[in-house]
C-alpha cells in the first residue's frame, strides 16, 4: 500500500560487512599455513577484517563525505592550532586515565591481557603521533568544533567555566564503553584464534558434533574480530563516530550483567542454569538424525548472531548510537543477535533435561528464562535510546509490519495509524 511505512536506508551497506567477512576468512586461511605467535595471529585477523572495510568505505561507499566535515578548512590555522592543543590534551589524558583504570584492575597482571598490553606498548606511541595530524585535520573542517573532546580538554586545562557538562558526560560514557568492551574482547580473542588454529575442519564434515563445534566457534571468532574492529574505528573522518551513548542506567545494568566481571549467568553465578546439566551432544548421543538436525539448528542460530555483528561493518558497539542498521538480519528481526543467542542456549544446554531430576530442570528453565529477560531488558533500553533518532522510529514502524517474528505472532492486518511508534 502507498501509505505503508518504508524501510529506511541502512547507515551501512551490506557490502561493507561482506568484504570484512571475506577479509577474515582470507586472513584465517593465511595464518593456518604460518607459524605466528600469540600476538601476530589475532593481529592478522583484525587487519584482515579492517583493511578491506576501510578501503571499501573510503573508495566505494565514500562514507567520509557524509561525516559532516567540510571539504575545505572552515577555521584559520591559528584557531585550529589552539583548538587542536586543547583536544590533544583531552585525548591523551583520556587514554592515560583508561590505562590507569586498567592498572587499578590489575589487567597488567592477567595472562589473558598479555596480548592486549603488547598491542598497547607496540602501537601506543604510533597512535599518539598519528593523533596530532588527525585531530588537526578534523578540527579545521568541523562546523562546530566544540565537541565532547574539546570540552574535556577545556576541563583538563582548568577552564571549567566554558565546559558543557552534558557533553562531557556523553563523551565519557562513550569512552567507558570503548575502554571496557575493547579490553573484554581482546582478553578472549588470542585464545579463540589459538583454538581455531589447532582445530582444523579436516575430518569434521561427517561428524555432526565436531562440525557444529567448529562452525560455532568460528562464527564467534568472526563476531569478536569484527567487534574489535568496530570499537577501534570510532572516527569522525569516516563517519563511524559515536553519535550518542545510552544515558539510561537500566541499559548499563542490563548490558554489563552479561559480561565479566559483572556476569550474572557465568559458571557459579546467581543465574547459572548449567549446573547438573549436559549439553545437546550428550542427550542426543546415538541418534544421528537428531544430532544433525540439532547441530545444524545451533549452527544456523550462531551464524545469525555473527551476521548481526558483521552487518555493522566498522560501526559495531554496545550501548552507543553510530548509525541505524536496517539491512542484513535487521530486515527480519529487531534484535537478531539477542534472539539468536538466547534461543541457541536453549538448544545447546537443554535445561529442560537434568541429571538431578525434574525439580532441577524446572529451576534451570526458570534461570535461563531470567537470562532471556535480561536480554529483553537490553533490547527495550536500547530502543528507548535509539528512538531519539527519526530513522530508528521509521525502522520500528516498518519492522512491526514486516519483521519475521511480528508476522508470526502478531495480527496480519496492516498497522493502524494510532499504533505507529513516535519519536521519543
Coordinates of C-alpha atoms in Angstrom, one line a residue:
X1 CA 0.0 0.0 0.0
X2 CA 1.2 3.5 -0.7
X3 CA 0.8 4.7 2.8
X4 CA 2.6 1.8 4.5
X5 CA 5.9 2.7 6.2
X6 CA 9.0 2.2 4.2
X7 CA 12.2 0.7 5.5
X8 CA 14.7 3.5 5.9
X9 CA 18.1 3.2 4.3
X10 CA 20.7 1.5 6.4
X11 CA 23.7 3.5 7.6
X12 CA 26.0 0.7 6.5
X13 CA 25.7 -1.2 3.2
X14 CA 25.7 -5.0 3.3
X15 CA 28.8 -5.0 1.1
X16 CA 30.8 -3.3 3.8
X17 CA 30.4 -6.2 6.3
X18 CA 30.7 -8.7 3.5
X19 CA 34.2 -7.5 2.5
X20 CA 35.1 -7.6 6.1
X21 CA 33.9 -11.2 6.4
X22 CA 35.8 -12.2 3.3
X23 CA 38.9 -10.5 4.8
X24 CA 38.6 -12.5 8.0
X25 CA 38.2 -15.8 6.0
X26 CA 41.3 -15.0 3.9
X27 CA 43.3 -14.0 6.9
X28 CA 42.3 -17.2 8.7
X29 CA 43.4 -19.3 5.8
X30 CA 46.7 -17.3 5.6
X31 CA 47.6 -17.8 9.3
X32 CA 46.8 -21.5 9.1
X33 CA 49.9 -22.0 7.0
X34 CA 52.3 -19.9 9.0
X35 CA 53.9 -20.2 12.4
X36 CA 52.7 -17.0 14.0
X37 CA 52.9 -16.2 17.7
X38 CA 50.0 -15.3 20.1
X39 CA 50.1 -11.6 19.2
X40 CA 50.7 -11.9 15.4
X41 CA 47.8 -14.3 14.6
X42 CA 45.0 -12.1 16.1
X43 CA 46.5 -9.0 14.6
X44 CA 46.4 -10.7 11.2
X45 CA 42.7 -11.4 11.6
X46 CA 41.9 -7.9 12.8
X47 CA 43.8 -6.4 9.9
X48 CA 42.2 -8.8 7.5
X49 CA 38.8 -7.5 8.6
X50 CA 39.7 -3.8 9.0
X51 CA 41.6 -3.1 5.8
X52 CA 39.0 -4.3 3.3
X53 CA 36.2 -2.5 5.1
X54 CA 38.3 0.7 5.3
X55 CA 39.1 0.6 1.6
X56 CA 35.5 -0.1 0.7
X57 CA 34.2 2.6 3.0
X58 CA 36.5 5.3 1.6
X59 CA 36.8 4.3 -2.1
X60 CA 33.4 2.8 -2.8
X61 CA 30.9 3.9 -0.2
X62 CA 32.6 7.3 0.3
X63 CA 31.1 7.5 3.8
X64 CA 33.5 10.2 4.7
X65 CA 31.5 12.6 2.5
X66 CA 28.6 12.3 5.0
X67 CA 30.8 12.8 8.0
X68 CA 29.6 16.4 8.5
X69 CA 33.1 17.7 7.8
X70 CA 33.7 20.4 5.3
X71 CA 35.9 19.6 2.3
X72 CA 37.7 22.8 2.9
X73 CA 39.0 24.2 6.2
X74 CA 36.5 26.4 8.0
X75 CA 38.9 27.9 10.5
X76 CA 42.2 29.6 10.3
X77 CA 45.4 27.8 11.1
X78 CA 45.9 29.7 14.3
X79 CA 42.4 29.0 15.5
X80 CA 42.8 25.3 14.6
X81 CA 46.2 25.1 16.4
X82 CA 44.6 26.4 19.6
X83 CA 41.7 24.1 19.4
X84 CA 43.9 21.1 18.5
X85 CA 46.2 21.7 21.5
X86 CA 43.1 21.6 23.7
X87 CA 41.8 18.4 22.1
X88 CA 45.1 16.6 22.2
X89 CA 45.4 17.4 25.9
X90 CA 41.9 15.9 26.3
X91 CA 42.6 12.9 24.1
X92 CA 45.9 12.0 25.7
X93 CA 44.6 12.4 29.2
X94 CA 41.6 10.2 28.3
X95 CA 44.0 7.4 27.2
X96 CA 46.1 7.9 30.3
X97 CA 43.0 7.7 32.6
X98 CA 41.8 4.5 30.9
X99 CA 45.3 2.9 31.3
X100 CA 45.2 4.0 35.0
X101 CA 41.9 2.2 35.4
X102 CA 43.4 -0.9 33.7
X103 CA 46.2 -0.6 36.2
X104 CA 43.8 -0.5 39.2
X105 CA 42.0 -3.5 37.8
X106 CA 45.4 -5.4 37.6
X107 CA 44.9 -6.0 33.9
X108 CA 48.7 -5.9 33.5
X109 CA 48.9 -9.0 35.8
X110 CA 46.4 -11.1 33.9
X111 CA 47.6 -13.7 31.5
X112 CA 44.7 -13.2 29.1
X113 CA 45.5 -9.5 28.8
X114 CA 49.2 -10.1 27.8
X115 CA 48.5 -9.7 24.0
X116 CA 46.3 -6.6 24.6
X117 CA 49.1 -4.9 26.6
X118 CA 51.6 -5.9 23.9
X119 CA 49.5 -4.1 21.4
X120 CA 49.2 -1.0 23.6
X121 CA 53.0 -0.9 24.1
X122 CA 53.8 -1.5 20.5
X123 CA 51.2 0.7 18.8
X124 CA 50.6 3.3 21.6
X125 CA 53.4 5.6 20.5
X126 CA 52.3 5.4 16.9
X127 CA 48.7 6.3 17.9
X128 CA 50.0 9.3 19.9
X129 CA 52.0 10.5 16.9
X130 CA 49.1 10.0 14.4
X131 CA 46.6 11.7 16.6
X132 CA 48.3 15.1 16.1
X133 CA 47.7 15.4 12.4
X134 CA 44.4 13.6 12.6
X135 CA 42.9 15.9 15.3
X136 CA 44.2 19.0 13.5
X137 CA 42.8 17.9 10.1
X138 CA 39.4 17.1 11.5
X139 CA 39.1 20.1 13.8
X140 CA 39.8 22.5 10.9
X141 CA 36.9 21.1 9.0
X142 CA 34.3 20.7 11.8
X143 CA 31.3 23.1 11.5
X144 CA 31.1 23.0 15.3
X145 CA 34.5 22.0 16.7
X146 CA 33.5 22.3 20.4
X147 CA 32.6 18.7 20.8
X148 CA 33.0 16.4 23.8
X149 CA 36.7 16.1 23.3
X150 CA 37.1 19.8 23.3
X151 CA 35.1 20.2 26.5
X152 CA 37.2 17.5 28.2
X153 CA 40.3 19.3 27.0
X154 CA 39.0 22.6 28.5
X155 CA 38.3 20.7 31.7
X156 CA 41.8 19.4 31.9
X157 CA 43.2 22.9 31.2
X158 CA 41.2 24.2 34.2
X159 CA 38.8 26.4 32.1
X160 CA 35.8 25.0 33.8
X161 CA 33.5 27.9 33.1
X162 CA 33.5 27.0 29.4
X163 CA 32.6 23.3 29.9
X164 CA 29.2 22.0 28.9
X165 CA 28.8 19.2 31.5
X166 CA 26.2 17.3 29.4
X167 CA 28.6 16.9 26.5
X168 CA 31.3 15.9 29.0
X169 CA 29.0 13.2 30.4
X170 CA 28.3 11.8 26.9
X171 CA 32.0 11.9 26.0
X172 CA 33.0 9.8 29.0
X173 CA 30.1 7.4 28.6
X174 CA 31.4 6.7 25.1
X175 CA 34.9 6.2 26.2
X176 CA 33.8 4.0 29.1
X177 CA 32.0 1.7 26.6
X178 CA 35.0 1.6 24.3
X179 CA 37.6 1.1 27.1
X180 CA 35.6 -1.7 28.8
X181 CA 34.4 -3.7 25.8
X182 CA 37.7 -3.4 23.8
X183 CA 39.6 -4.9 26.8
X184 CA 37.0 -7.6 27.3
X185 CA 37.1 -8.7 23.6
X186 CA 40.9 -8.5 23.4
X187 CA 41.2 -10.7 26.5
X188 CA 39.4 -13.5 24.7
X189 CA 40.5 -13.1 21.1
X190 CA 44.0 -14.6 21.3
X191 CA 42.8 -17.9 22.9
X192 CA 39.9 -18.1 20.3
X193 CA 42.4 -17.8 17.5
X194 CA 44.7 -20.3 19.0
X195 CA 41.8 -22.8 19.4
X196 CA 40.7 -22.4 15.8
X197 CA 44.3 -22.8 14.5
X198 CA 44.5 -26.1 16.5
X199 CA 41.1 -27.2 15.4
X200 CA 41.1 -27.6 11.6
X201 CA 38.0 -28.6 9.8
X202 CA 39.5 -31.7 8.2
X203 CA 37.8 -34.8 9.3
X204 CA 34.8 -33.0 10.8
X205 CA 32.5 -32.8 7.8
X206 CA 30.9 -36.2 8.5
X207 CA 30.6 -35.8 12.3
X208 CA 27.7 -33.6 13.3
X209 CA 29.1 -32.8 16.8
X210 CA 32.6 -32.0 15.6
X211 CA 31.3 -29.9 12.6
X212 CA 28.9 -28.0 14.8
X213 CA 31.6 -27.2 17.4
X214 CA 34.0 -26.0 14.7
X215 CA 31.4 -23.8 12.9
X216 CA 30.0 -22.3 16.2
X217 CA 33.5 -21.4 17.4
X218 CA 34.4 -20.0 14.0
X219 CA 31.2 -17.9 14.0
X220 CA 32.1 -16.5 17.4
X221 CA 35.7 -15.8 16.2
X222 CA 34.2 -13.8 13.3
X223 CA 31.9 -11.9 15.7
X224 CA 34.7 -11.0 18.1
X225 CA 37.1 -9.9 15.3
X226 CA 34.6 -7.6 13.6
X227 CA 33.6 -6.3 17.1
X228 CA 37.2 -5.4 17.9
X229 CA 37.4 -3.5 14.6
X230 CA 34.2 -1.7 15.4
X231 CA 35.4 -0.5 18.8
X232 CA 38.7 0.8 17.3
X233 CA 37.2 2.6 14.3
X234 CA 35.3 5.3 16.0
X235 CA 36.4 8.0 13.7
X236 CA 34.7 11.3 12.7
X237 CA 36.6 11.3 9.5
X238 CA 35.0 8.0 8.3
X239 CA 31.5 8.9 9.7
X240 CA 31.8 6.0 12.1
X241 CA 32.0 8.1 15.2
X242 CA 29.6 7.7 18.2
X243 CA 26.5 9.9 17.8
X244 CA 25.4 9.3 21.3
X245 CA 25.8 6.9 24.2
X246 CA 22.9 5.3 26.0
X247 CA 22.3 7.6 29.0
X248 CA 19.9 5.3 30.9
X249 CA 21.2 3.5 34.0
X250 CA 18.9 0.5 33.4
X251 CA 20.6 0.0 30.0
X252 CA 24.0 -0.1 31.5
X253 CA 22.9 -2.5 34.3
X254 CA 21.3 -4.9 31.8
X255 CA 24.3 -4.8 29.4
X256 CA 27.1 -5.1 32.0
X257 CA 25.4 -8.0 33.8
X258 CA 26.1 -10.1 30.6
X259 CA 29.9 -9.5 30.8
X260 CA 32.7 -10.3 33.2
X261 CA 33.4 -9.2 35.9
X262 CA 29.7 -8.4 36.4
X263 CA 28.5 -11.6 34.7
X264 CA 25.4 -13.0 36.3
X265 CA 24.9 -16.1 34.2
X266 CA 28.5 -17.4 34.3
X267 CA 29.6 -20.6 36.0
X268 CA 28.7 -20.4 39.7
X269 CA 26.9 -17.1 39.2
X270 CA 23.4 -16.4 40.6
X271 CA 21.8 -17.2 37.2
X272 CA 23.9 -20.2 36.3
X273 CA 21.4 -22.5 34.6
X274 CA 24.0 -25.2 33.6
X275 CA 24.5 -26.9 36.9
X276 CA 23.6 -30.7 36.8
X277 CA 23.0 -30.4 33.1
X278 CA 24.6 -32.0 30.0
X279 CA 24.8 -30.3 26.6
X280 CA 23.0 -31.4 23.5
X281 CA 25.5 -33.9 22.2
X282 CA 25.2 -36.0 25.4
X283 CA 21.5 -36.1 25.4
X284 CA 21.2 -36.9 21.7
X285 CA 24.1 -39.4 21.5
X286 CA 23.3 -42.3 19.3
X287 CA 20.6 -40.6 17.3
X288 CA 22.5 -39.4 14.2
X289 CA 19.4 -37.8 12.6
X290 CA 18.7 -35.7 15.7
X291 CA 22.3 -34.8 16.1
X292 CA 22.4 -33.4 12.6
X293 CA 19.1 -31.5 13.0
X294 CA 20.1 -30.1 16.4
X295 CA 23.6 -29.3 15.4
X296 CA 22.6 -27.5 12.2
X297 CA 20.0 -25.5 14.1
X298 CA 22.6 -24.4 16.6
X299 CA 25.0 -23.5 13.8
X300 CA 22.3 -21.5 12.0
X301 CA 21.5 -19.5 15.1
X302 CA 25.1 -18.8 15.8
X303 CA 25.6 -17.8 12.2
X304 CA 22.7 -15.4 12.5
X305 CA 24.3 -14.0 15.7
X306 CA 27.6 -13.4 13.9
X307 CA 25.8 -11.9 10.9
X308 CA 24.2 -9.4 13.2
X309 CA 27.7 -8.1 14.1
X310 CA 29.2 -8.4 10.6
X311 CA 26.4 -6.2 9.1
X312 CA 27.6 -3.3 11.3
X313 CA 30.9 -3.1 9.4
X314 CA 33.1 -0.6 11.1
X315 CA 30.4 0.6 13.5
X316 CA 29.7 -2.2 15.9
X317 CA 29.4 -1.2 19.5
X318 CA 27.3 -1.8 22.6
X319 CA 25.4 1.0 24.3
X320 CA 26.0 3.5 21.6
X321 CA 24.3 5.0 18.5
X322 CA 26.6 5.0 15.5
X323 CA 24.0 4.9 12.7
X324 CA 20.8 2.9 12.3
X325 CA 21.2 -0.5 10.7
X326 CA 18.2 -1.7 8.7
X327 CA 19.6 -4.4 6.4
X328 CA 21.0 -7.8 6.8
X329 CA 19.3 -9.7 9.6
X330 CA 17.7 -6.5 10.7
X331 CA 15.4 -6.8 7.8
X332 CA 13.8 -9.8 9.6
X333 CA 14.4 -9.2 13.3
X334 CA 14.5 -6.2 15.5
X335 CA 17.2 -7.7 17.7
X336 CA 18.7 -10.6 15.7
X337 CA 21.8 -11.1 17.9
X338 CA 19.8 -11.3 21.1
X339 CA 17.2 -13.6 19.5
X340 CA 19.7 -16.0 18.1
X341 CA 22.0 -16.1 21.2
X342 CA 19.2 -16.8 23.6
X343 CA 17.4 -19.4 21.5
X344 CA 20.8 -21.2 20.9
X345 CA 21.3 -21.5 24.7
X346 CA 18.1 -23.5 24.9
X347 CA 19.3 -25.8 22.2
X348 CA 22.9 -26.1 23.4
X349 CA 22.3 -26.7 27.1
X350 CA 18.7 -28.2 27.0
X351 CA 17.8 -27.0 30.6
X352 CA 14.5 -28.9 30.4
X353 CA 16.6 -32.1 30.9
X354 CA 18.6 -32.6 34.1
X355 CA 20.7 -35.3 35.6
X356 CA 19.4 -34.2 39.0
X357 CA 15.7 -34.7 38.3
X358 CA 12.6 -32.7 37.4
X359 CA 12.8 -30.0 40.0
X360 CA 16.3 -29.1 38.9
X361 CA 15.2 -29.0 35.3
X362 CA 12.4 -26.6 36.3
X363 CA 14.9 -24.4 38.2
X364 CA 17.3 -24.4 35.2
X365 CA 14.5 -23.3 32.9
X366 CA 13.5 -20.5 35.2
X367 CA 17.1 -19.3 35.5
X368 CA 17.5 -19.3 31.7
X369 CA 14.2 -17.5 31.4
X370 CA 15.6 -14.8 33.7
X371 CA 18.7 -14.6 31.5
X372 CA 16.4 -14.2 28.5
X373 CA 14.6 -11.4 30.4
X374 CA 17.8 -9.6 30.9
X375 CA 18.3 -9.6 27.1
X376 CA 14.7 -8.4 26.7
X377 CA 15.6 -5.5 29.0
X378 CA 18.7 -4.8 26.9
X379 CA 16.6 -4.6 23.8
X380 CA 14.0 -2.3 25.3
X381 CA 16.5 0.1 26.8
X382 CA 18.4 0.2 23.5
X383 CA 15.2 1.1 21.7
X384 CA 14.5 3.8 24.3
X385 CA 17.8 5.3 23.5
X386 CA 17.7 4.9 19.7
X387 CA 14.1 6.2 19.4
X388 CA 15.6 9.7 19.7
X389 CA 16.6 9.2 16.1
X390 CA 13.8 9.6 13.5
X391 CA 15.5 6.9 11.3
X392 CA 15.1 4.4 14.1
X393 CA 11.5 5.4 14.7
X394 CA 10.9 4.8 11.0
X395 CA 12.6 1.4 11.2
X396 CA 10.4 0.4 14.1
X397 CA 7.3 1.3 12.3
X398 CA 8.5 -0.7 9.3
X399 CA 9.7 -3.8 11.2
X400 CA 6.4 -4.0 13.2
X401 CA 4.7 -4.9 9.9
X402 CA 7.5 -6.7 8.1
X403 CA 9.6 -8.4 10.8
X404 CA 9.6 -12.2 10.8
X405 CA 8.5 -12.6 14.4
X406 CA 6.0 -9.9 14.1
X407 CA 4.4 -11.7 11.1
X408 CA 4.4 -15.0 13.0
X409 CA 3.0 -13.8 16.3
X410 CA 1.1 -10.6 15.6
X411 CA -2.1 -9.9 13.7
X412 CA -1.6 -10.0 10.0
X413 CA -3.6 -6.8 9.4
X414 CA -2.0 -3.5 8.4
X415 CA -0.8 -1.3 11.3
X416 CA -3.3 1.2 12.5
X417 CA -2.3 4.8 12.5
X418 CA -2.7 5.0 16.2
X419 CA -0.2 2.2 16.7
X420 CA 2.7 4.0 14.9
X421 CA 5.8 4.4 17.0
X422 CA 6.6 8.0 17.6
X423 CA 9.9 9.7 18.3
X424 CA 10.8 10.0 22.0

